[in-house]
């Protein structure tokens, strides 16, 4: 194959896991905690909303969604993140067919041919949700993988990048609570990042799709932090999803919110090239954004699972600030995942598959250049008793 834009993109984490475990028999009845598939119960009101909007299958949906969806989504953002109405339903948001497609395509309408006289750079945490790298490559930018080590709270130190790099930045991705580590950016982190964005003229693409799964206090949103800092949402696009908040990834419904000028440009681009969300799904999504009861129940279930994990794993685990993953330091993630499967029948994701090798890794011996090397990611998405069984088995080999 000739060298192509996507040549630098490795196979996805789950294809790599399948290859790693290929031909190895599960040592016990199999349990997978590899994929973060929330498998939530569908609230009864979703069916009603779908039914009432069924005739809209007869029309092309608008890229901006429906009035009812926009009001529900803006209402949720303003309430949930205390934005005092700063998110205007008509100007500051758009529906997404799941946040993944939005995170992927949001870069394109903002990509210059060059920046500071060189190829544009898009920075992202390392490890990270792999879609960010695909977006950077497809946009013709240079992806920059910025390590998120334990020492810096598993958040990338963008402020520590060299000036020449910062000047070439077009955008940074930042995930909070993060997949895979569950790290949460506090207000000071957001402020530093936005100050950097103002100084070096780049976009902040805040992937906040785990914002409603937290353990002690709700994470500060990039939206809140930006508004408090500057009175505006400038340079910010913030992404939210019903996949995690409502535990319904199959509905493929999320949103992007941010500065009106950015949303206008994104809307124009999406009008030509973006996927729309079907009418009945917009109606169901509006009902979901309007309801907090199912979200509270969803969060409580994760809190119970996380507490159970702590009882079993004790000091071997660090409780994350948010999200539903355990990020467990096991020395060598691939070896551990192989053993967990072969000896205990538990499928886990090696942390390295969420990361990239970076030559600048400071602790190269331990990380082998990949900040995810010594970790496994464990998704607490199954029912409680299955998770308890799986974690007891994991403990056996720790
Ligand atoms: C960090 C992160 N961002 C985005 C997504 C995409 O979510 P969705 O497209 O279901 O909204 C996921 C899904 O696993 C994720 O983990």
Short mmCIF file of C-alpha atoms and ligand atoms in Angstrom, two decimals:
data_model
loop_
_atom_site.label_atom_id
_atom_site.label_comp_id
_atom_site.label_asym_id
_atom_site.label_seq_id
_atom_site.Cartn_x
_atom_site.Cartn_y
_atom_site.Cartn_z
CA UNK A 1 0.00 0.00 0.00
CA UNK A 2 1.32 3.49 -0.82
CA UNK A 3 1.76 5.91 2.06
CA UNK A 4 -1.66 7.48 2.68
CA UNK A 5 -3.14 9.98 5.10
CA UNK A 6 -4.42 7.14 7.27
CA UNK A 7 -1.30 4.98 7.13
CA UNK A 8 -0.26 6.29 10.56
CA UNK A 9 -3.50 5.01 12.12
CA UNK A 10 -3.06 1.58 13.72
CA UNK A 11 -5.86 -0.96 13.84
CA UNK A 12 -8.52 -0.18 16.43
CA UNK A 13 -8.01 -1.32 20.05
CA UNK A 14 -10.54 -4.17 19.85
CA UNK A 15 -9.14 -5.59 16.62
CA UNK A 16 -5.73 -5.61 18.33
CA UNK A 17 -7.19 -7.30 21.39
CA UNK A 18 -8.82 -9.96 19.20
CA UNK A 19 -5.43 -10.60 17.58
CA UNK A 20 -3.70 -10.77 20.98
CA UNK A 21 -6.11 -13.40 22.31
CA UNK A 22 -6.56 -15.27 19.02
CA UNK A 23 -6.22 -19.02 19.56
CA UNK A 24 -6.03 -18.75 23.37
CA UNK A 25 -8.86 -20.51 25.19
CA UNK A 26 -10.63 -18.73 28.02
CA UNK A 27 -9.53 -20.31 31.32
CA UNK A 28 -13.02 -19.92 32.84
CA UNK A 29 -16.50 -19.00 31.52
CA UNK A 30 -15.82 -15.83 29.56
CA UNK A 31 -16.64 -12.35 30.86
CA UNK A 32 -15.74 -9.29 28.81
CA UNK A 33 -14.93 -6.01 30.55
CA UNK A 34 -13.04 -4.80 27.49
CA UNK A 35 -15.60 -2.77 25.54
CA UNK A 36 -17.21 0.22 27.24
CA UNK A 37 -20.72 -0.70 26.15
CA UNK A 38 -23.10 0.88 28.71
CA UNK A 39 -26.11 -1.40 27.87
CA UNK A 40 -28.47 0.79 29.91
CA UNK A 41 -32.20 0.11 30.43
CA UNK A 42 -34.37 2.12 28.02
CA UNK A 43 -36.65 4.50 29.98
CA UNK A 44 -40.34 3.91 29.17
CA UNK A 45 -40.85 7.50 27.98
CA UNK A 46 -38.46 6.87 25.08
CA UNK A 47 -40.96 4.56 23.39
CA UNK A 48 -43.70 7.15 23.70
CA UNK A 49 -41.50 9.89 22.23
CA UNK A 50 -40.52 7.62 19.31
CA UNK A 51 -44.13 6.67 18.64
CA UNK A 52 -45.31 10.26 18.60
CA UNK A 53 -42.63 11.28 16.10
CA UNK A 54 -42.77 8.26 13.76
CA UNK A 55 -44.24 10.20 10.83
CA UNK A 56 -41.07 12.31 10.70
CA UNK A 57 -39.36 9.31 9.06
CA UNK A 58 -41.11 10.70 5.96
CA UNK A 59 -38.90 13.80 5.90
CA UNK A 60 -35.22 14.60 5.76
CA UNK A 61 -34.20 15.81 9.24
CA UNK A 62 -32.63 19.28 9.49
CA UNK A 63 -28.94 19.47 10.39
CA UNK A 64 -29.97 21.74 13.30
CA UNK A 65 -32.49 19.21 14.67
CA UNK A 66 -35.95 20.31 15.77
CA UNK A 67 -37.08 23.23 17.90
CA UNK A 68 -38.09 20.79 20.64
CA UNK A 69 -34.69 19.10 20.57
CA UNK A 70 -32.83 22.44 20.59
CA UNK A 71 -34.81 23.74 23.56
CA UNK A 72 -34.30 20.50 25.51
CA UNK A 73 -30.56 20.31 24.77
CA UNK A 74 -29.94 24.01 25.50
CA UNK A 75 -32.05 23.75 28.65
CA UNK A 76 -30.00 20.82 29.89
CA UNK A 77 -26.66 22.54 29.17
CA UNK A 78 -27.70 25.78 30.88
CA UNK A 79 -29.09 23.97 33.94
CA UNK A 80 -26.48 21.29 34.30
CA UNK A 81 -23.48 23.58 33.86
CA UNK A 82 -24.92 26.76 35.43
CA UNK A 83 -24.47 28.81 32.26
CA UNK A 84 -27.15 31.46 32.94
CA UNK A 85 -28.63 31.01 29.50
CA UNK A 86 -25.29 31.50 27.71
CA UNK A 87 -26.14 28.55 25.43
CA UNK A 88 -28.73 29.91 23.06
CA UNK A 89 -30.83 27.18 21.45
CA UNK A 90 -30.55 28.73 17.99
CA UNK A 91 -26.89 29.75 17.95
CA UNK A 92 -24.75 27.72 20.29
CA UNK A 93 -25.44 24.06 19.58
CA UNK A 94 -25.99 21.33 17.01
CA UNK A 95 -27.17 17.73 17.25
CA UNK A 96 -24.73 14.94 16.45
CA UNK A 97 -25.35 11.36 15.37
CA UNK A 98 -23.31 10.30 18.42
CA UNK A 99 -20.34 12.37 19.53
CA UNK A 100 -17.88 10.24 17.61
CA UNK A 101 -18.82 11.58 14.20
CA UNK A 102 -18.83 15.12 15.61
CA UNK A 103 -15.41 14.74 17.22
CA UNK A 104 -14.14 13.40 13.92
CA UNK A 105 -15.51 15.99 11.53
CA UNK A 106 -15.46 19.13 13.69
CA UNK A 107 -11.86 19.84 12.74
CA UNK A 108 -12.36 20.03 9.00
CA UNK A 109 -14.08 23.43 8.59
CA UNK A 110 -11.35 25.01 10.74
CA UNK A 111 -8.28 23.45 9.15
CA UNK A 112 -5.88 25.94 7.51
CA UNK A 113 -3.36 24.92 4.83
CA UNK A 114 -0.57 25.91 7.20
CA UNK A 115 -0.02 27.66 10.51
CA UNK A 116 3.03 29.65 11.60
CA UNK A 117 4.52 28.76 8.21
CA UNK A 118 4.36 25.01 8.75
CA UNK A 119 2.02 22.03 8.74
CA UNK A 120 -0.82 22.53 11.27
CA UNK A 121 -0.68 20.45 14.45
CA UNK A 122 -3.62 18.90 16.31
CA UNK A 123 -2.71 17.82 19.83
CA UNK A 124 -4.42 15.12 21.86
CA UNK A 125 -3.83 13.30 25.14
CA UNK A 126 -1.98 10.00 25.08
CA UNK A 127 -3.66 7.53 25.76
CA UNK A 128 -6.85 8.73 24.09
CA UNK A 129 -10.07 7.95 22.24
CA UNK A 130 -8.70 6.88 18.86
CA UNK A 131 -11.10 8.98 16.80
CA UNK A 132 -9.05 12.13 17.57
CA UNK A 133 -6.04 10.81 15.67
CA UNK A 134 -8.19 9.78 12.70
CA UNK A 135 -9.58 13.32 12.57
CA UNK A 136 -6.14 14.95 12.69
CA UNK A 137 -4.83 12.68 9.93
CA UNK A 138 -7.93 13.06 7.73
CA UNK A 139 -7.67 16.83 8.14
CA UNK A 140 -4.10 16.75 6.84
CA UNK A 141 -2.68 17.92 10.18
CA UNK A 142 0.16 16.46 12.19
CA UNK A 143 -1.21 14.60 15.21
CA UNK A 144 0.73 15.30 18.39
CA UNK A 145 0.34 12.75 21.18
CA UNK A 146 0.90 14.48 24.51
CA UNK A 147 1.50 12.02 27.36
CA UNK A 148 -0.98 11.93 30.23
CA UNK A 149 1.12 10.42 33.03
CA UNK A 150 0.05 9.63 36.56
CA UNK A 151 2.43 12.38 37.75
CA UNK A 152 0.37 15.06 35.99
CA UNK A 153 -2.99 13.68 37.11
CA UNK A 154 -3.39 11.79 33.81
CA UNK A 155 -3.99 15.09 32.00
CA UNK A 156 -1.77 16.24 29.12
CA UNK A 157 0.54 19.15 29.89
CA UNK A 158 -0.23 21.29 26.85
CA UNK A 159 1.23 24.37 28.57
CA UNK A 160 4.59 22.60 28.65
CA UNK A 161 4.82 22.28 24.85
CA UNK A 162 7.54 24.30 23.08
CA UNK A 163 6.51 27.71 21.68
CA UNK A 164 7.03 26.63 18.05
CA UNK A 165 4.66 23.74 18.59
CA UNK A 166 2.05 25.89 20.33
CA UNK A 167 2.14 28.38 17.46
CA UNK A 168 1.38 25.62 14.96
CA UNK A 169 -1.56 24.26 16.96
CA UNK A 170 -4.93 24.47 15.24
CA UNK A 171 -6.82 22.55 17.89
CA UNK A 172 -6.37 20.40 20.96
CA UNK A 173 -8.59 17.56 22.02
CA UNK A 174 -9.13 17.15 25.72
CA UNK A 175 -11.30 14.52 27.37
CA UNK A 176 -12.75 15.08 30.88
CA UNK A 177 -13.66 12.82 32.58
CA UNK A 178 -11.12 11.03 30.44
CA UNK A 179 -11.29 7.72 28.68
CA UNK A 180 -9.37 5.64 29.70
CA UNK A 181 -8.12 7.05 33.04
CA UNK A 182 -11.21 8.78 34.44
CA UNK A 183 -9.15 11.94 35.06
CA UNK A 184 -11.11 15.15 35.58
CA UNK A 185 -9.84 18.60 34.55
CA UNK A 186 -10.43 21.18 37.29
CA UNK A 187 -11.20 24.83 36.66
CA UNK A 188 -7.55 25.86 36.92
CA UNK A 189 -6.63 23.33 34.21
CA UNK A 190 -9.33 24.68 31.89
CA UNK A 191 -8.28 28.27 32.53
CA UNK A 192 -4.66 27.54 31.71
CA UNK A 193 -5.72 25.76 28.55
CA UNK A 194 -7.97 28.59 27.38
CA UNK A 195 -5.31 31.20 28.15
CA UNK A 196 -2.97 29.17 25.97
CA UNK A 197 -5.62 28.92 23.23
CA UNK A 198 -6.11 32.70 23.30
CA UNK A 199 -2.38 33.33 23.14
CA UNK A 200 -1.65 30.86 20.35
CA UNK A 201 -4.96 31.04 18.52
CA UNK A 202 -6.23 27.46 18.60
CA UNK A 203 -9.51 25.65 19.25
CA UNK A 204 -10.35 23.58 22.32
CA UNK A 205 -12.35 20.46 21.44
CA UNK A 206 -13.60 19.30 24.84
CA UNK A 207 -14.88 15.72 24.83
CA UNK A 208 -17.11 15.72 27.90
CA UNK A 209 -19.26 12.74 27.08
CA UNK A 210 -18.67 11.19 30.56
CA UNK A 211 -19.65 14.44 32.36
CA UNK A 212 -22.64 12.87 34.13
CA UNK A 213 -20.83 9.77 35.44
CA UNK A 214 -18.92 10.99 38.50
CA UNK A 215 -18.19 9.75 41.99
CA UNK A 216 -17.89 12.64 44.47
CA UNK A 217 -18.57 15.94 42.79
CA UNK A 218 -19.75 16.75 39.26
CA UNK A 219 -16.83 17.70 36.99
CA UNK A 220 -16.45 21.36 36.02
CA UNK A 221 -17.38 21.66 32.37
CA UNK A 222 -15.18 23.47 29.87
CA UNK A 223 -18.32 25.51 29.13
CA UNK A 224 -18.61 26.73 32.74
CA UNK A 225 -14.89 27.37 33.08
CA UNK A 226 -14.70 29.33 29.82
CA UNK A 227 -17.74 31.40 30.61
CA UNK A 228 -16.46 32.31 34.09
CA UNK A 229 -13.05 33.14 32.69
CA UNK A 230 -14.00 35.27 29.70
CA UNK A 231 -17.77 35.83 29.75
CA UNK A 232 -17.93 34.03 26.39
CA UNK A 233 -17.62 30.54 24.93
CA UNK A 234 -14.93 31.63 22.50
CA UNK A 235 -12.58 29.05 20.98
CA UNK A 236 -14.60 26.24 22.58
CA UNK A 237 -16.56 23.32 21.18
CA UNK A 238 -17.81 20.99 23.91
CA UNK A 239 -19.17 17.52 23.09
CA UNK A 240 -21.86 15.63 25.04
CA UNK A 241 -23.53 12.29 24.50
CA UNK A 242 -26.57 10.29 25.51
CA UNK A 243 -24.43 7.15 25.15
CA UNK A 244 -22.96 7.56 28.64
CA UNK A 245 -25.31 10.01 30.36
CA UNK A 246 -28.35 7.88 29.54
CA UNK A 247 -26.52 4.60 28.94
CA UNK A 248 -27.99 4.41 25.42
CA UNK A 249 -25.19 4.25 22.83
CA UNK A 250 -27.51 2.59 20.32
CA UNK A 251 -29.58 5.73 19.93
CA UNK A 252 -26.55 7.49 18.36
CA UNK A 253 -27.31 10.90 19.74
CA UNK A 254 -25.10 13.62 21.11
CA UNK A 255 -24.49 17.32 20.77
CA UNK A 256 -21.83 19.93 20.28
CA UNK A 257 -22.08 23.32 22.03
CA UNK A 258 -19.84 26.35 21.94
CA UNK A 259 -19.09 29.76 20.48
CA UNK A 260 -21.79 30.93 18.05
CA UNK A 261 -19.31 31.78 15.27
CA UNK A 262 -17.75 28.32 15.46
CA UNK A 263 -21.16 26.63 15.53
CA UNK A 264 -22.24 28.69 12.48
CA UNK A 265 -19.21 27.57 10.50
CA UNK A 266 -19.66 23.98 11.62
CA UNK A 267 -23.34 24.11 10.70
CA UNK A 268 -22.52 25.35 7.18
CA UNK A 269 -20.03 22.49 6.76
CA UNK A 270 -22.41 19.89 8.20
CA UNK A 271 -25.20 21.13 5.93
CA UNK A 272 -23.11 19.90 3.03
CA UNK A 273 -21.30 16.94 4.53
CA UNK A 274 -22.63 16.03 7.98
CA UNK A 275 -24.96 13.24 9.06
CA UNK A 276 -28.35 14.26 10.45
CA UNK A 277 -30.22 12.67 13.37
CA UNK A 278 -33.58 11.10 12.38
CA UNK A 279 -36.75 12.83 13.67
CA UNK A 280 -37.94 10.09 16.03
CA UNK A 281 -34.47 9.86 17.58
CA UNK A 282 -34.41 13.64 18.05
CA UNK A 283 -37.78 13.39 19.81
CA UNK A 284 -36.52 10.61 22.09
CA UNK A 285 -33.29 12.54 22.69
CA UNK A 286 -35.22 15.68 23.68
CA UNK A 287 -37.13 13.62 26.25
CA UNK A 288 -33.84 12.18 27.55
CA UNK A 289 -32.09 15.58 27.85
CA UNK A 290 -35.16 16.80 29.78
CA UNK A 291 -35.06 13.99 32.32
CA UNK A 292 -32.60 13.66 35.20
CA UNK A 293 -34.16 10.71 37.06
CA UNK A 294 -32.81 8.04 34.74
CA UNK A 295 -29.41 9.76 34.80
CA UNK A 296 -29.28 9.76 38.59
CA UNK A 297 -30.17 6.05 38.62
CA UNK A 298 -27.52 5.36 35.98
CA UNK A 299 -24.88 7.24 37.97
CA UNK A 300 -25.86 5.54 41.23
CA UNK A 301 -25.38 2.13 39.57
CA UNK A 302 -21.84 3.09 38.48
CA UNK A 303 -21.10 4.46 41.95
CA UNK A 304 -22.13 1.13 43.44
CA UNK A 305 -19.93 -0.78 40.98
CA UNK A 306 -16.97 1.49 41.65
CA UNK A 307 -17.38 1.07 45.42
CA UNK A 308 -17.50 -2.72 44.96
CA UNK A 309 -14.34 -2.58 42.84
CA UNK A 310 -12.60 -0.66 45.62
CA UNK A 311 -13.61 -3.26 48.19
CA UNK A 312 -12.15 -6.02 46.03
CA UNK A 313 -9.03 -4.36 44.65
CA UNK A 314 -8.22 -2.09 47.61
CA UNK A 315 -4.98 -0.17 47.23
CA UNK A 316 -4.30 -1.81 43.86
CA UNK A 317 -6.73 0.62 42.24
CA UNK A 318 -7.17 4.37 42.28
CA UNK A 319 -10.75 5.49 42.11
CA UNK A 320 -11.25 7.70 39.04
CA UNK A 321 -12.96 11.09 39.24
CA UNK A 322 -15.51 10.11 36.61
CA UNK A 323 -16.38 7.74 33.78
CA UNK A 324 -16.80 4.00 34.14
CA UNK A 325 -13.32 2.63 33.60
CA UNK A 326 -10.68 1.35 35.97
CA UNK A 327 -7.17 2.16 34.80
CA UNK A 328 -5.09 -0.41 36.58
CA UNK A 329 -1.30 -0.40 36.72
CA UNK A 330 -0.28 -4.04 36.24
CA UNK A 331 3.30 -3.67 35.02
CA UNK A 332 2.73 -4.93 31.49
CA UNK A 333 -0.81 -4.49 30.15
CA UNK A 334 -0.56 -6.91 27.23
CA UNK A 335 0.90 -9.71 29.36
CA UNK A 336 -1.73 -9.15 32.01
CA UNK A 337 -4.61 -9.13 29.49
CA UNK A 338 -3.32 -12.40 28.02
CA UNK A 339 -3.12 -13.99 31.47
CA UNK A 340 -6.51 -12.64 32.56
CA UNK A 341 -8.04 -14.36 29.53
CA UNK A 342 -6.05 -17.59 29.58
CA UNK A 343 -6.23 -18.17 33.34
CA UNK A 344 -9.46 -16.45 34.37
CA UNK A 345 -11.55 -15.99 31.21
CA UNK A 346 -11.72 -12.20 31.74
CA UNK A 347 -11.30 -10.00 28.69
CA UNK A 348 -9.54 -6.69 29.44
CA UNK A 349 -8.06 -4.05 27.18
CA UNK A 350 -4.28 -3.49 27.29
CA UNK A 351 -3.72 0.21 27.99
CA UNK A 352 -1.15 0.47 25.21
CA UNK A 353 -3.91 -0.06 22.64
CA UNK A 354 -5.41 3.27 23.69
CA UNK A 355 -2.04 5.00 23.34
CA UNK A 356 0.83 5.67 20.94
CA UNK A 357 4.54 5.24 21.22
CA UNK A 358 6.10 8.61 21.84
CA UNK A 359 9.84 8.98 21.77
CA UNK A 360 9.75 11.78 24.35
CA UNK A 361 8.35 9.52 27.07
CA UNK A 362 10.37 10.45 30.14
CA UNK A 363 10.04 7.10 31.89
CA UNK A 364 10.86 4.99 28.85
CA UNK A 365 11.85 1.89 30.69
CA UNK A 366 8.49 1.55 32.38
CA UNK A 367 6.29 2.81 29.55
CA UNK A 368 8.23 1.39 26.59
CA UNK A 369 7.50 4.81 25.07
CA UNK A 370 3.72 4.25 25.33
CA UNK A 371 2.13 5.87 28.41
CA UNK A 372 -0.52 3.13 28.45
CA UNK A 373 2.02 0.30 28.44
CA UNK A 374 1.80 -0.78 32.07
CA UNK A 375 -2.00 -0.48 32.34
CA UNK A 376 -5.16 -2.40 31.57
CA UNK A 377 -8.52 -0.72 31.11
CA UNK A 378 -11.46 -2.39 32.83
CA UNK A 379 -14.96 -1.26 31.84
CA UNK A 380 -17.47 -1.52 34.70
CA UNK A 381 -20.41 -1.79 32.34
CA UNK A 382 -21.86 -5.21 33.11
CA UNK A 383 -24.31 -5.98 35.92
CA UNK A 384 -22.94 -5.82 39.45
CA UNK A 385 -22.68 -9.55 40.10
CA UNK A 386 -20.84 -10.18 36.81
CA UNK A 387 -18.43 -7.38 37.66
CA UNK A 388 -17.85 -8.79 41.14
CA UNK A 389 -17.06 -12.23 39.69
CA UNK A 390 -14.72 -10.75 37.09
CA UNK A 391 -12.86 -8.55 39.58
CA UNK A 392 -12.40 -11.41 42.06
CA UNK A 393 -10.78 -13.32 39.20
CA UNK A 394 -8.62 -10.34 38.23
CA UNK A 395 -7.48 -10.10 41.85
CA UNK A 396 -6.27 -13.71 41.67
CA UNK A 397 -3.60 -12.77 39.15
CA UNK A 398 -2.70 -9.33 40.49
C1 LIG B 1 -13.92 9.46 25.11
C2 LIG B 1 -15.04 9.15 24.21
N1 LIG B 1 -15.48 10.09 23.37
C3 LIG B 1 -16.49 9.85 22.51
C4 LIG B 1 -17.12 8.63 22.47
C5 LIG B 1 -18.20 8.40 21.46
O1 LIG B 1 -19.44 8.31 22.02
P1 LIG B 1 -20.75 8.33 21.15
O2 LIG B 1 -20.38 8.44 19.71
O3 LIG B 1 -21.45 7.07 21.45
O4 LIG B 1 -21.51 9.54 21.61
C6 LIG B 1 -16.69 7.61 23.32
C7 LIG B 1 -17.33 6.27 23.27
O5 LIG B 1 -16.87 5.31 23.77
C8 LIG B 1 -15.63 7.88 24.22
O6 LIG B 1 -15.19 6.96 25.07
#
